[in-house]
């Protein structure tokens, strides 16, 4: 029995449904604004889970735990497929329906999603310019700066390969992780050795390629959704909209894994 000062746990209280279901606050009377809010809130929840899983994946890789790393990668890839599929729901909203409430968004923009920027940092992006979207000394800015100062997912993978005896160059292992990663012929030779070994290391290589490809697919679907909704109009918050999003297409997170494809 619960104590006098502790309420019985329920489905609603465990999931904090009062808070979650009360977090949709449209700024207009337009029917479609609710969909827009819900979709983006769900994205942020999935980004939170991806960051949680990626942190676990990095720990498993650095511990040399390939089986659990592969299991975590499977979950990450499944979440990513779900995120991509959500764009189908958003695309049920026509340009006129979006325009009906777009003006109420003021300066709010997806470019301000700290969690997506943190996800990019985990994948190796190092761009201090993105910090300018967040106020000085804000929690979001400090969290993002910390993410860009930590080892990326690929750094953790290189440590895993080194621990398995593959000849990863010391320059790659000891590099300044706060700087952008540069493709390395020495790393590519180690990757080829991992593929030839045809064991768990090769499987992890392929799942990382799947992840990289999935992120590029998400970017492509995102830019096409923006193009069909607002064309080449300026994005909310004064962003360049589709023009910027197009510039991010086909930028590999793990370039060495793509560079070795012709040698396999």
Coordinates of C-alpha atoms in Angstrom, one line a residue:
X1 CA 0.0 0.0 0.0
X2 CA 1.3 3.5 -0.8
X3 CA 2.2 5.7 2.2
X4 CA 0.0 8.6 3.2
X5 CA 2.3 11.1 1.6
X6 CA 2.9 9.2 -1.6
X7 CA 0.2 9.0 -4.3
X8 CA -0.3 5.7 -6.0
X9 CA 1.5 5.4 -9.3
X10 CA -0.8 5.4 -12.3
X11 CA -0.3 5.2 -16.1
X12 CA -0.9 8.9 -16.3
X13 CA 1.4 9.9 -13.5
X14 CA 4.2 7.6 -14.6
X15 CA 4.2 9.1 -18.1
X16 CA 3.5 12.6 -16.9
X17 CA 0.6 12.8 -19.3
X18 CA -0.9 15.9 -17.8
X19 CA 2.3 17.7 -18.6
X20 CA 2.8 16.2 -22.1
X21 CA -0.8 16.5 -23.2
X22 CA -1.0 20.1 -21.9
X23 CA 2.1 21.1 -23.8
X24 CA 0.3 21.8 -27.1
X25 CA -0.5 25.5 -27.1
X26 CA -1.6 26.7 -30.6
X27 CA -1.3 30.4 -31.2
X28 CA -4.2 30.5 -33.7
X29 CA -7.6 28.9 -34.3
X30 CA -6.3 27.1 -37.4
X31 CA -7.0 23.4 -37.4
X32 CA -3.6 22.4 -38.8
X33 CA -1.4 24.1 -36.2
X34 CA -2.0 21.3 -33.7
X35 CA -0.5 18.8 -36.1
X36 CA 2.5 21.0 -36.7
X37 CA 3.1 21.3 -32.9
X38 CA 2.6 17.6 -32.2
X39 CA 4.9 16.5 -35.0
X40 CA 7.8 18.7 -33.9
X41 CA 7.3 17.8 -30.2
X42 CA 7.5 14.1 -31.1
X43 CA 10.7 14.9 -33.1
X44 CA 12.2 16.4 -30.1
X45 CA 11.3 13.3 -28.0
X46 CA 12.9 11.1 -30.6
X47 CA 16.0 13.3 -30.7
X48 CA 16.2 12.9 -26.9
X49 CA 16.1 9.1 -27.2
X50 CA 18.6 9.1 -30.0
X51 CA 21.1 11.1 -27.9
X52 CA 20.4 8.7 -25.0
X53 CA 21.1 5.7 -27.3
X54 CA 24.2 7.2 -28.9
X55 CA 25.8 8.0 -25.5
X56 CA 25.2 4.3 -24.6
X57 CA 26.6 3.2 -28.0
X58 CA 29.8 5.2 -27.4
X59 CA 30.3 3.7 -24.0
X60 CA 29.8 0.2 -25.4
X61 CA 32.3 0.8 -28.2
X62 CA 34.9 2.2 -25.9
X63 CA 34.5 -0.8 -23.7
X64 CA 35.0 -3.2 -26.6
X65 CA 31.4 -4.6 -26.2
X66 CA 30.5 -5.3 -29.8
X67 CA 27.3 -7.4 -29.2
X68 CA 25.7 -4.6 -27.2
X69 CA 27.0 -2.0 -29.6
X70 CA 25.3 -3.8 -32.5
X71 CA 22.0 -4.2 -30.5
X72 CA 22.0 -0.4 -29.8
X73 CA 22.8 0.4 -33.4
X74 CA 19.7 -1.7 -34.4
X75 CA 17.5 0.4 -32.1
X76 CA 19.0 3.6 -33.4
X77 CA 18.4 2.7 -37.0
X78 CA 14.8 1.7 -36.2
X79 CA 14.2 5.1 -34.5
X80 CA 15.7 6.8 -37.5
X81 CA 13.3 5.1 -39.9
X82 CA 10.4 6.2 -37.7
X83 CA 11.6 9.8 -37.8
X84 CA 11.9 9.7 -41.6
X85 CA 8.3 8.2 -41.8
X86 CA 6.9 11.1 -39.7
X87 CA 7.5 13.4 -42.6
X88 CA 4.7 11.6 -44.5
X89 CA 2.3 12.8 -41.8
X90 CA 3.6 16.4 -42.0
X91 CA 3.2 16.4 -45.8
X92 CA -0.5 15.9 -45.4
X93 CA -0.6 19.6 -44.7
X94 CA -0.8 21.8 -47.8
X95 CA 1.1 25.0 -48.3
X96 CA -2.1 27.1 -47.8
X97 CA -2.8 25.2 -44.5
X98 CA 0.7 26.0 -43.2
X99 CA 0.5 29.6 -44.4
X100 CA -2.8 30.0 -42.4
X101 CA -0.8 30.0 -39.1
X102 CA 2.8 30.5 -40.2
X103 CA 2.9 34.1 -39.2
X104 CA 2.1 33.2 -35.6
X105 CA 5.5 31.4 -35.3
X106 CA 7.4 34.7 -35.1
X107 CA 11.1 34.0 -34.8
X108 CA 10.6 30.3 -33.8
X109 CA 12.5 28.0 -36.2
X110 CA 13.7 24.4 -36.4
X111 CA 17.2 25.9 -36.7
X112 CA 17.0 26.5 -33.0
X113 CA 16.6 22.8 -32.1
X114 CA 19.4 22.4 -29.7
X115 CA 18.9 18.6 -29.5
X116 CA 19.3 18.2 -33.3
X117 CA 22.5 20.4 -33.1
X118 CA 23.8 18.2 -30.4
X119 CA 23.0 15.1 -32.5
X120 CA 25.1 16.6 -35.3
X121 CA 27.9 17.2 -32.8
X122 CA 27.8 13.6 -31.7
X123 CA 28.2 12.7 -35.4
X124 CA 31.3 14.9 -35.6
X125 CA 30.1 18.4 -36.7
X126 CA 32.3 21.1 -35.2
X127 CA 30.9 24.5 -36.1
X128 CA 31.1 27.2 -33.4
X129 CA 28.8 29.4 -35.5
X130 CA 25.7 27.3 -34.4
X131 CA 26.2 28.6 -30.9
X132 CA 25.1 32.1 -32.0
X133 CA 21.5 30.8 -32.2
X134 CA 21.6 30.5 -28.4
X135 CA 21.9 33.2 -25.7
X136 CA 25.2 33.7 -23.9
X137 CA 25.6 31.5 -20.8
X138 CA 22.3 29.7 -21.6
X139 CA 22.0 26.0 -20.7
X140 CA 21.4 25.2 -24.3
X141 CA 24.6 27.0 -25.5
X142 CA 26.7 25.4 -22.7
X143 CA 25.3 21.9 -23.5
X144 CA 26.0 22.3 -27.2
X145 CA 29.5 23.6 -26.6
X146 CA 30.2 20.7 -24.3
X147 CA 29.0 18.2 -27.0
X148 CA 31.4 19.7 -29.5
X149 CA 34.3 19.3 -27.1
X150 CA 33.6 15.6 -26.5
X151 CA 34.7 12.6 -28.7
X152 CA 32.4 12.0 -31.5
X153 CA 30.8 8.6 -32.3
X154 CA 33.5 7.9 -34.9
X155 CA 36.2 8.7 -32.3
X156 CA 34.7 6.1 -30.1
X157 CA 34.6 3.6 -33.0
X158 CA 38.2 4.2 -33.7
X159 CA 39.0 3.4 -30.1
X160 CA 37.0 0.2 -30.5
X161 CA 39.0 -0.7 -33.6
X162 CA 42.3 0.0 -31.8
X163 CA 41.2 -2.2 -28.9
X164 CA 40.5 -5.0 -31.3
X165 CA 44.1 -4.8 -32.6
X166 CA 43.5 -3.0 -35.9
X167 CA 46.2 -0.5 -36.8
X168 CA 44.5 2.8 -36.2
X169 CA 47.0 5.7 -36.6
X170 CA 48.0 7.3 -33.3
X171 CA 47.3 10.7 -34.9
X172 CA 43.6 9.7 -35.3
X173 CA 43.4 8.3 -31.8
X174 CA 45.1 11.3 -30.1
X175 CA 43.6 14.1 -32.3
X176 CA 42.0 17.2 -30.8
X177 CA 38.3 16.0 -30.7
X178 CA 37.1 19.7 -30.5
X179 CA 38.3 20.0 -34.2
X180 CA 36.5 18.6 -37.2
X181 CA 37.7 15.2 -38.2
X182 CA 39.7 14.9 -41.4
X183 CA 39.6 11.7 -43.5
X184 CA 42.7 9.6 -43.1
X185 CA 44.3 7.0 -45.4
X186 CA 45.7 5.3 -42.3
X187 CA 42.2 5.0 -40.8
X188 CA 40.9 3.7 -44.2
X189 CA 43.5 0.9 -44.2
X190 CA 42.4 -0.1 -40.7
X191 CA 38.8 -0.1 -41.9
X192 CA 39.7 -2.4 -44.8
X193 CA 41.4 -4.7 -42.4
X194 CA 38.3 -4.8 -40.3
X195 CA 36.1 -5.6 -43.3
X196 CA 38.5 -8.4 -44.4
X197 CA 38.4 -9.8 -40.9
X198 CA 34.6 -10.2 -41.6
X199 CA 33.7 -10.3 -37.9
X200 CA 31.8 -8.0 -35.5
X201 CA 34.0 -5.0 -36.4
X202 CA 32.8 -5.3 -40.0
X203 CA 29.2 -5.5 -38.9
X204 CA 29.6 -2.4 -36.9
X205 CA 31.1 -0.7 -39.9
X206 CA 28.0 -1.6 -42.0
X207 CA 25.6 -0.4 -39.3
X208 CA 27.4 2.9 -39.1
X209 CA 27.1 3.3 -42.9
X210 CA 23.4 2.5 -42.5
X211 CA 23.1 5.3 -39.9
X212 CA 25.0 7.8 -42.1
X213 CA 22.8 6.9 -45.0
X214 CA 19.7 7.2 -42.9
X215 CA 20.7 10.7 -41.7
X216 CA 21.2 11.8 -45.3
X217 CA 17.8 10.3 -46.2
X218 CA 16.2 12.3 -43.4
X219 CA 17.9 15.5 -44.6
X220 CA 16.7 14.9 -48.2
X221 CA 13.1 14.2 -47.1
X222 CA 13.2 17.2 -44.8
X223 CA 14.3 19.6 -47.6
X224 CA 11.7 18.2 -50.1
X225 CA 9.0 18.7 -47.5
X226 CA 10.1 22.3 -47.0
X227 CA 10.3 22.9 -50.7
X228 CA 6.8 21.6 -51.3
X229 CA 5.4 23.6 -48.3
X230 CA 7.1 27.0 -48.7
X231 CA 9.1 26.7 -51.9
X232 CA 12.1 29.1 -51.8
X233 CA 10.5 31.5 -49.3
X234 CA 12.6 32.7 -46.4
X235 CA 12.3 30.2 -43.5
X236 CA 10.8 31.1 -40.2
X237 CA 13.0 33.1 -37.9
X238 CA 14.7 34.7 -41.0
X239 CA 16.5 31.5 -42.0
X240 CA 17.3 30.8 -45.6
X241 CA 14.9 27.8 -45.5
X242 CA 15.3 25.3 -48.3
X243 CA 18.4 26.9 -49.6
X244 CA 20.3 26.1 -46.4
X245 CA 18.8 22.6 -46.1
X246 CA 19.9 21.8 -49.7
X247 CA 23.5 22.7 -48.8
X248 CA 23.5 20.0 -46.0
X249 CA 22.6 17.2 -48.4
X250 CA 25.1 14.4 -49.1
X251 CA 27.6 15.5 -46.4
X252 CA 28.8 12.2 -44.9
X253 CA 29.3 11.9 -41.2
X254 CA 31.8 9.1 -41.6
X255 CA 33.7 9.9 -44.8
X256 CA 36.3 7.2 -44.3
X257 CA 33.6 4.5 -44.3
X258 CA 32.5 5.7 -47.7
X259 CA 36.0 6.2 -49.1
X260 CA 36.7 2.4 -48.7
X261 CA 33.7 1.2 -50.6
X262 CA 35.6 0.9 -53.9
X263 CA 38.3 -1.2 -52.2
X264 CA 36.0 -3.8 -50.7

